[in-house]
Coordinates of C-alpha atoms and ligand atoms in Angstrom, one line a residue:
M428 CA -52.7 -47.2 107.6
D429 CA -54.8 -43.7 107.2
K430 CA -57.7 -42.1 109.1
L431 CA -60.2 -40.7 109.1
R432 CA -61.0 -37.9 112.5
I433 CA -64.3 -35.8 112.6
I434 CA -66.5 -33.4 114.4
G435 CA -70.4 -34.0 113.6
G436 CA -72.8 -31.3 114.1
Q437 CA -71.5 -28.9 111.0
R438 CA -74.2 -27.9 108.7
L439 CA -73.2 -28.4 105.5
Q440 CA -72.7 -24.9 102.4
G441 CA -71.2 -24.7 99.1
A442 CA -70.1 -26.0 96.4
V443 CA -68.8 -30.1 95.9
T444 CA -66.2 -30.6 91.7
I445 CA -68.3 -34.1 90.9
S446 CA -65.1 -35.9 89.9
G447 CA -65.6 -38.9 86.6
A448 CA -67.4 -42.1 87.1
K449 CA -64.7 -44.5 88.8
N450 CA -67.4 -47.7 86.8
A451 CA -67.9 -46.3 83.5
A452 CA -63.7 -45.4 84.4
L453 CA -61.9 -48.8 85.2
P454 CA -64.5 -51.3 81.9
Q455 CA -63.1 -47.7 79.3
I456 CA -59.4 -48.7 80.0
A457 CA -60.1 -52.7 79.4
A458 CA -61.8 -51.5 76.3
S459 CA -58.5 -50.0 76.2
L460 CA -56.8 -53.6 74.8
L461 CA -59.0 -54.3 72.2
S462 CA -57.6 -51.7 70.4
D463 CA -54.1 -51.5 68.1
Q464 CA -55.0 -47.9 67.4
P465 CA -54.6 -45.4 70.9
L466 CA -57.9 -43.9 73.3
E467 CA -57.6 -40.5 75.5
L468 CA -60.6 -40.4 77.7
T469 CA -60.4 -37.7 80.4
N470 CA -62.1 -36.8 83.1
L471 CA -61.1 -39.5 84.9
P472 CA -61.0 -39.8 89.0
A473 CA -58.4 -39.6 90.7
V474 CA -58.2 -42.9 92.6
T475 CA -56.4 -45.6 93.9
D476 CA -59.3 -48.7 91.4
V477 CA -58.0 -46.4 88.3
E478 CA -54.5 -46.5 88.8
N479 CA -54.6 -50.2 89.6
M480 CA -56.5 -50.5 86.6
L481 CA -54.1 -48.5 84.3
G482 CA -51.3 -50.4 85.8
V483 CA -53.2 -54.1 84.9
V484 CA -53.4 -53.0 81.2
T485 CA -49.7 -51.9 81.6
R486 CA -48.6 -55.3 82.9
H487 CA -50.1 -56.4 80.0
G488 CA -48.1 -54.4 77.7
A489 CA -49.6 -50.2 77.8
Q490 CA -47.8 -47.5 77.2
I491 CA -50.4 -44.3 78.9
K492 CA -49.0 -39.9 79.5
R493 CA -51.3 -39.7 82.3
S494 CA -52.2 -36.2 83.3
A495 CA -54.4 -35.1 86.4
H496 CA -58.1 -36.6 85.1
G497 CA -57.3 -37.4 82.0
A498 CA -55.3 -41.0 80.1
V499 CA -53.6 -41.5 76.6
I500 CA -53.5 -45.5 76.6
D501 CA -51.6 -47.2 73.6
T502 CA -51.5 -50.5 73.7
S503 CA -50.0 -51.1 70.0
T504 CA -47.4 -53.3 71.9
A505 CA -50.5 -54.6 74.1
V506 CA -49.4 -58.6 74.5
S507 CA -51.5 -61.2 75.9
R508 CA -49.8 -62.5 79.1
E509 CA -51.5 -63.6 82.7
T510 CA -54.0 -61.7 84.9
S511 CA -52.6 -62.5 88.7
Y512 CA -54.8 -63.8 91.7
D513 CA -52.8 -61.6 93.5
T514 CA -53.8 -58.6 90.8
V515 CA -57.3 -59.9 90.6
R516 CA -57.8 -60.5 94.8
R517 CA -57.8 -56.6 95.0
M518 CA -60.2 -55.6 92.6
R519 CA -63.1 -57.8 91.7
A520 CA -62.9 -55.5 88.2
T521 CA -59.6 -56.5 86.7
V522 CA -61.7 -59.9 85.3
L523 CA -63.1 -56.7 82.6
V524 CA -59.7 -57.6 81.0
L525 CA -60.8 -61.4 80.5
A526 CA -63.1 -60.3 77.2
P527 CA -60.9 -57.7 76.1
L528 CA -57.6 -60.1 76.0
L529 CA -59.2 -62.5 74.2
A530 CA -60.9 -60.4 71.6
R531 CA -57.8 -59.4 70.6
F532 CA -55.4 -62.3 70.7
G533 CA -57.7 -65.3 71.1
E534 CA -56.6 -66.2 73.8
A535 CA -56.5 -65.0 78.1
R536 CA -56.1 -66.0 81.3
V537 CA -57.3 -64.6 83.3
S538 CA -58.1 -65.4 87.8
L539 CA -61.2 -65.5 89.2
P540 CA -62.1 -62.7 91.3
G541 CA -62.7 -65.3 94.7
G542 CA -65.5 -63.3 96.8
C543 CA -64.8 -60.2 98.0
A544 CA -66.4 -58.4 101.7
I545 CA -70.3 -57.6 100.1
G546 CA -70.7 -61.6 98.4
A547 CA -69.1 -63.7 96.4
R548 CA -69.4 -61.7 93.5
P549 CA -69.1 -65.7 90.6
V550 CA -68.1 -65.5 87.0
D551 CA -71.1 -67.1 85.3
M552 CA -72.6 -64.2 83.6
H553 CA -68.9 -64.0 82.0
V554 CA -67.7 -66.4 81.4
R555 CA -71.3 -68.2 79.6
A556 CA -71.8 -65.1 77.4
L557 CA -67.9 -65.8 76.3
S558 CA -68.6 -68.9 75.3
T559 CA -71.9 -68.0 73.0
L560 CA -70.0 -66.5 71.1
G561 CA -67.7 -69.2 70.7
A562 CA -64.7 -69.5 72.6
D563 CA -63.9 -72.2 74.6
I564 CA -64.0 -71.5 78.4
D565 CA -61.6 -73.2 81.1
I566 CA -61.3 -73.6 84.3
E567 CA -57.6 -74.0 85.6
N568 CA -56.5 -73.9 89.4
G569 CA -58.1 -71.1 90.0
L570 CA -57.4 -69.5 86.7
I571 CA -59.8 -68.7 83.8
V572 CA -57.8 -70.1 80.8
A573 CA -60.8 -68.6 77.7
S574 CA -59.5 -69.4 73.9
A575 CA -61.0 -68.2 69.7
P576 CA -58.1 -69.6 67.7
T577 CA -60.5 -69.4 64.7
G578 CA -62.1 -65.7 66.3
L579 CA -65.8 -64.7 68.0
T580 CA -69.2 -65.0 65.9
G581 CA -71.2 -62.7 67.1
A582 CA -75.2 -64.9 68.6
R583 CA -78.1 -64.3 71.0
I584 CA -76.4 -64.0 74.4
V585 CA -79.6 -64.1 76.9
L586 CA -78.6 -63.0 79.9
S587 CA -79.7 -65.0 83.3
S588 CA -79.9 -61.9 85.2
P589 CA -78.7 -58.1 84.4
S590 CA -75.6 -58.1 85.6
V591 CA -73.6 -54.9 84.8
G592 CA -70.0 -56.6 84.5
A593 CA -71.1 -59.2 82.0
T594 CA -73.2 -57.2 79.6
E595 CA -69.7 -55.2 79.0
T596 CA -68.2 -58.4 78.7
A597 CA -70.3 -59.2 76.2
I598 CA -70.9 -55.7 74.7
M599 CA -66.8 -55.3 74.7
A600 CA -66.6 -59.7 73.3
A601 CA -69.1 -58.8 70.4
T602 CA -67.7 -55.7 69.0
A603 CA -65.0 -58.3 67.6
A604 CA -66.8 -60.8 67.2
R605 CA -67.6 -62.0 63.3
G606 CA -71.3 -60.6 62.2
E607 CA -74.1 -59.2 64.8
T608 CA -74.9 -59.7 68.6
E609 CA -78.1 -59.9 70.4
I610 CA -78.7 -59.0 74.0
L611 CA -80.8 -59.5 75.8
N612 CA -81.6 -58.6 80.1
A613 CA -78.4 -56.5 78.9
A614 CA -78.0 -54.4 82.7
R615 CA -79.4 -50.7 81.9
E616 CA -76.8 -48.3 84.4
P617 CA -75.2 -45.3 81.9
E618 CA -71.9 -47.2 83.2
V619 CA -72.8 -49.1 80.5
A620 CA -74.2 -46.6 77.8
D621 CA -70.7 -44.8 78.4
L622 CA -68.6 -48.3 77.2
A623 CA -70.9 -48.0 74.1
D624 CA -69.5 -44.8 74.3
C625 CA -66.7 -45.0 74.2
L626 CA -66.5 -48.3 71.7
N627 CA -69.2 -46.2 69.6
A628 CA -65.7 -43.2 69.4
M629 CA -63.4 -46.6 68.6
G630 CA -64.4 -47.3 66.0
A631 CA -67.2 -50.0 67.4
H632 CA -71.2 -50.4 66.2
I633 CA -73.5 -51.2 69.5
E634 CA -77.5 -49.6 69.4
G635 CA -78.9 -50.1 72.2
A636 CA -76.8 -49.7 75.3
G637 CA -77.7 -47.7 78.0
T638 CA -82.1 -50.1 77.2
H639 CA -82.2 -54.0 78.1
R640 CA -81.8 -55.1 74.3
I641 CA -78.0 -53.8 72.3
L642 CA -76.6 -54.5 69.2
I643 CA -73.3 -55.1 68.2
Q644 CA -72.5 -55.2 64.6
G645 CA -68.9 -56.6 65.0
A646 CA -65.3 -56.6 63.6
R647 CA -64.3 -53.6 62.3
A648 CA -61.5 -51.7 62.3
W649 CA -60.9 -49.5 65.5
R650 CA -59.7 -46.0 65.0
P651 CA -57.9 -43.3 67.4
A652 CA -60.8 -41.6 69.8
V653 CA -61.3 -39.6 73.1
H654 CA -64.4 -40.2 75.9
D655 CA -65.4 -37.9 77.8
I656 CA -66.8 -39.8 81.2
I657 CA -69.4 -38.9 82.9
P658 CA -69.6 -38.0 86.4
D659 CA -70.2 -39.9 89.1
R660 CA -73.7 -40.8 89.1
I661 CA -73.0 -42.5 92.8
E662 CA -70.2 -40.2 94.0
V663 CA -73.5 -37.1 93.7
G664 CA -76.0 -39.7 95.2
T665 CA -73.0 -40.1 98.9
Y666 CA -73.2 -36.0 98.6
A667 CA -77.3 -35.2 98.6
V668 CA -77.0 -37.5 101.7
A669 CA -74.3 -35.4 103.4
A670 CA -76.2 -32.1 102.7
G671 CA -80.0 -34.1 103.5
I672 CA -78.1 -35.5 107.1
T673 CA -76.9 -32.3 108.2
G674 CA -79.4 -30.2 107.1
G675 CA -77.7 -28.6 105.4
Q676 CA -77.4 -26.9 101.7
L677 CA -75.1 -28.3 98.7
E678 CA -74.2 -27.9 94.9
L679 CA -73.3 -30.4 93.1
T680 CA -71.5 -29.9 89.7
H681 CA -71.9 -31.5 86.8
A682 CA -74.1 -33.3 88.0
R683 CA -76.9 -35.4 85.8
L684 CA -80.5 -35.2 87.6
E685 CA -81.5 -38.5 84.6
H686 CA -78.7 -41.0 86.6
L687 CA -81.2 -40.2 89.6
A688 CA -84.3 -40.2 89.2
S689 CA -85.3 -43.3 92.2
V690 CA -83.1 -41.5 93.9
V691 CA -84.2 -38.1 93.8
Q692 CA -88.1 -39.3 94.2
L693 CA -86.9 -41.5 98.2
L694 CA -84.8 -37.6 98.7
E695 CA -87.9 -36.2 97.8
A696 CA -90.1 -38.7 99.8
A697 CA -86.8 -38.2 102.8
G698 CA -87.7 -34.7 103.0
V699 CA -84.6 -33.5 101.0
S700 CA -84.7 -31.4 98.2
V701 CA -83.3 -32.1 94.3
W702 CA -83.0 -28.8 91.9
P703 CA -81.4 -27.6 88.6
G704 CA -78.3 -25.0 89.8
D705 CA -76.5 -23.7 87.1
R706 CA -73.8 -26.2 86.7
G707 CA -75.6 -28.9 88.1
L708 CA -78.6 -30.3 91.2
V709 CA -78.9 -28.3 94.6
V710 CA -79.2 -30.2 97.5
A711 CA -81.5 -29.5 100.7
R712 CA -82.8 -30.0 103.8
E713 CA -85.4 -27.3 105.8
G714 CA -87.6 -29.3 107.8
P715 CA -87.5 -33.2 109.2
L716 CA -86.4 -36.5 107.9
H717 CA -89.2 -38.7 107.2
P718 CA -89.0 -42.5 107.3
V719 CA -89.0 -43.9 104.0
D720 CA -88.7 -47.7 103.0
L721 CA -86.5 -49.0 100.3
T722 CA -85.9 -51.5 97.3
T723 CA -81.8 -51.5 96.5
E724 CA -82.2 -53.4 92.4
P725 CA -80.7 -52.8 89.4
Y726 CA -80.7 -49.1 87.5
P727 CA -83.0 -47.5 87.3
G728 CA -84.2 -49.4 90.1
F729 CA -81.9 -47.4 93.4
P730 CA -79.3 -48.5 93.3
T731 CA -77.0 -50.9 95.7
D732 CA -73.9 -48.6 95.8
L733 CA -75.9 -45.7 97.2
Q734 CA -78.4 -48.2 99.8
A735 CA -75.6 -47.5 103.0
Q736 CA -75.0 -43.7 102.8
F737 CA -79.1 -44.1 102.9
M738 CA -79.1 -46.2 105.8
A739 CA -77.1 -43.5 107.4
L740 CA -80.1 -40.4 106.1
M741 CA -82.3 -42.7 107.7
C742 CA -80.5 -42.6 111.1
C743 CA -81.4 -39.1 111.5
A744 CA -85.7 -39.7 110.3
D745 CA -88.1 -39.2 112.6
G746 CA -89.6 -42.7 112.5
A747 CA -88.5 -46.1 111.4
S748 CA -87.3 -47.8 107.6
L749 CA -87.3 -50.5 105.7
L750 CA -84.7 -51.2 104.3
R751 CA -83.8 -54.0 102.2
E752 CA -81.0 -55.5 99.6
T753 CA -81.6 -57.6 96.4
V754 CA -78.2 -57.2 94.1
F755 CA -75.0 -58.5 96.9
E756 CA -75.7 -61.9 99.9
N757 CA -73.7 -58.8 102.5
R758 CA -74.4 -55.7 101.9
F759 CA -74.2 -54.7 105.6
M760 CA -71.0 -54.7 107.2
H761 CA -71.4 -50.9 107.8
V762 CA -75.2 -51.9 110.4
P763 CA -72.6 -52.8 113.3
E764 CA -70.3 -49.9 112.9
L765 CA -74.0 -47.7 112.9
M766 CA -74.7 -49.3 115.8
R767 CA -70.8 -48.4 117.3
L768 CA -72.8 -44.6 116.8
G769 CA -75.8 -45.5 118.8
A770 CA -77.6 -46.4 115.6
N771 CA -80.6 -48.8 116.6
I772 CA -81.2 -51.0 113.7
T773 CA -82.3 -54.7 113.0
L774 CA -81.1 -56.9 111.0
Q775 CA -83.5 -60.2 109.2
G776 CA -81.9 -61.9 106.6
T777 CA -81.4 -58.8 103.7
T778 CA -83.7 -56.4 105.4
A779 CA -82.7 -53.7 107.6
L780 CA -85.4 -52.5 110.5
V781 CA -84.0 -48.3 110.9
R782 CA -85.5 -47.2 114.1
G783 CA -84.4 -43.4 113.3
G784 CA -84.5 -39.7 115.5
E785 CA -82.1 -41.3 118.9
P786 CA -79.4 -38.9 118.5
L787 CA -75.9 -40.3 116.8
K788 CA -72.7 -40.4 119.8
G789 CA -69.4 -40.3 118.1
A790 CA -67.3 -43.2 118.9
Q791 CA -64.4 -45.6 116.7
V792 CA -65.4 -46.7 113.8
M793 CA -64.2 -49.9 111.2
A794 CA -64.4 -48.3 107.3
T795 CA -65.3 -52.5 105.9
D796 CA -66.3 -51.4 102.0
L797 CA -65.6 -48.7 99.5
R798 CA -69.7 -47.5 99.9
A799 CA -69.6 -48.7 104.1
S800 CA -67.1 -46.1 104.6
V801 CA -68.8 -43.2 103.1
C802 CA -71.3 -44.0 104.9
L803 CA -69.5 -43.8 107.8
V804 CA -68.9 -40.6 106.7
L805 CA -71.8 -39.3 106.8
A806 CA -72.6 -40.9 110.5
A807 CA -70.0 -39.4 111.8
L808 CA -70.8 -35.6 111.0
V809 CA -74.3 -35.4 112.8
S810 CA -72.3 -37.6 115.3
E811 CA -72.1 -35.2 119.2
G812 CA -68.5 -35.0 119.5
E813 CA -65.4 -37.2 118.0
T814 CA -66.1 -40.4 115.7
T815 CA -62.4 -41.9 114.1
I816 CA -63.2 -43.9 111.1
N817 CA -60.1 -46.4 110.7
R818 CA -59.1 -48.4 106.9
I819 CA -59.9 -45.4 104.5
Y820 CA -58.1 -47.1 102.3
H821 CA -61.7 -48.9 101.0
L822 CA -63.1 -44.8 101.1
D823 CA -59.4 -44.0 98.3
R824 CA -60.3 -46.6 96.5
G825 CA -64.0 -45.4 95.0
Y826 CA -63.5 -41.5 95.8
E827 CA -61.3 -38.4 95.2
Q828 CA -60.3 -36.9 97.8
L829 CA -63.0 -37.4 100.0
D830 CA -63.0 -35.4 103.3
R831 CA -61.0 -32.0 101.4
K832 CA -64.4 -31.5 99.5
L833 CA -66.4 -32.1 102.3
R834 CA -63.6 -29.1 104.6
L835 CA -64.7 -26.5 101.4
C836 CA -68.2 -27.6 102.9
G837 CA -67.3 -26.0 107.1
A838 CA -67.5 -29.8 107.5
R839 CA -64.3 -30.5 110.1
I840 CA -63.0 -33.2 109.0
E841 CA -59.2 -33.9 108.9
R842 CA -57.3 -36.4 107.4
V843 CA -55.0 -38.5 110.1
S844 CA -51.3 -40.4 109.4
A845 CA -51.7 -43.5 111.3
Ligands
LIG367 C1 -71.2 -53.5 90.0 O1 -69.8 -54.7 90.0 C2 -70.7 -52.1 90.1 N1 -68.7 -52.5 89.7 C3 -70.5 -52.4 91.7 O2 -69.9 -51.6 91.9 C4 -72.4 -52.6 91.5 O3 -72.6 -52.7 93.1 C5 -72.8 -53.7 91.1 O4 -72.7 -53.7 90.3 C6 -74.3 -53.3 90.9 O5 -74.5 -52.0 90.7 C7 -68.3 -51.7 88.4 O6 -68.8 -51.5 88.0 C8 -66.6 -52.3 88.7 P1 -73.1 -57.1 89.5 P2 -70.7 -56.2 88.6 O7 -72.0 -58.2 87.4 O8 -70.4 -55.3 87.2 C9 -74.5 -61.6 90.7 C10 -69.4 -50.5 93.8 O9 -69.3 -49.8 95.0 N2 -73.2 -62.0 89.5 O10 -74.1 -56.0 88.1 O11 -69.7 -57.2 89.6 C11 -73.0 -60.9 91.9 O12 -72.5 -61.5 92.4 C12 -69.2 -51.4 93.4 O13 -69.0 -48.9 93.4 C13 -73.3 -63.7 89.4 O14 -74.3 -63.6 89.6 O15 -71.9 -55.9 89.5 C14 -74.1 -59.9 92.3 O16 -74.7 -60.7 93.6 C15 -69.9 -52.8 94.2 N3 -72.7 -64.1 87.7 C16 -75.5 -59.8 91.5 O17 -75.0 -60.2 90.0 C17 -71.5 -63.0 87.0 O18 -70.8 -63.0 86.7 C18 -74.7 -58.0 90.8 O19 -73.3 -58.1 90.2 C19 -72.2 -61.9 87.4 C20 -72.9 -61.2 88.9

């Protein structure tokens, strides 16, 4: 397994090309199964989760023409067959094919995802949304067995919490349901809005995506479509922390300020400046880092996917910060590894108290999940001496060429094949 070797101490300077959003690409690849017309996606990030999802739709009979950052997905020959536990176990987002398969073929058999490193992550809200639209759903031997022999019927779906995946499942199923569907307490993430934009390009009629109330007029004719995926706001936030933690200056091309309001507010409070540049956002820090408290929340609150990265930043602040994780029940796997670098962190339930200011020292550390891995990279950039990060396949799931992008900005980082 590959590892990363990093020598800390470099201030990062330069420009970073931000890739397409992984969490926008995954539901849109799944959504291609809804239609028998070709869907071309551009600005696809070259990350393993996207490769895996393209593999899933291929196993369902889709033909795919690939380019470096694009895919033309032709699902005219798609079929509904079981999506195995092994596939879903490796990537929870595979559960997003449930709604398109059910909507298109009247049946779907998808394995329950099971838990993952950051929590149990059930799919009860996905299942309830499909039942509300008239599907019969059973759980048999770890499989979600869904059927709608006479099709789906539009209804009012009220989500018990603004789940991103459940909102996406509900939207995709509703595009094929007879009549109108109203989704209340919908997730407002930009990736949900981008899925709706993609589906509307394909012929759907969706209004209100990006707000808590979404209206879908179902059962419309599909047409060939091309859709350009939005930039990855979590990648932007990650490199913004890289500029802040090293005291450098980075221009993050294609970054959209409107996707990061809560993040920019906290960065500014911590002493990191953010302003619009010619090609995207410029992020820099000159003075000291100040401690700030944060609570993760559904969008537009502070994103849980940036909690670990911000914790690395707070390890370098001149004081104590409280970080509260409200979205997932076990998203502090990075804490013991940060402590191996000398960080002073106390965990109490869903809250971490970070006492910053002590210099970090390089060590051997272990990546455990996607965002915990990149948190360790950020901390290693400012740790004295050498840090080795093991199991970096987690990183490759969601960051395109992270080591190369950082090296181009002056980081002393190399990928070592074990
Ligand atoms: C999406 O996951 C993202 N993944 C996650 O990014 C992100 O952290 C999360 O949204 C929150 O923003 C993709 O988009 C592929 P949720 P998702 O449904 O849809 C509970 C990354 O690092 N829940 O909003 O799975 C769930 O357990 C990944 O890129 C239920 O209880 O997140 C969690 O506690 C990690 N029942 C909370 O809701 C359900 O049916 C939020 O989950 C569904 C979810």
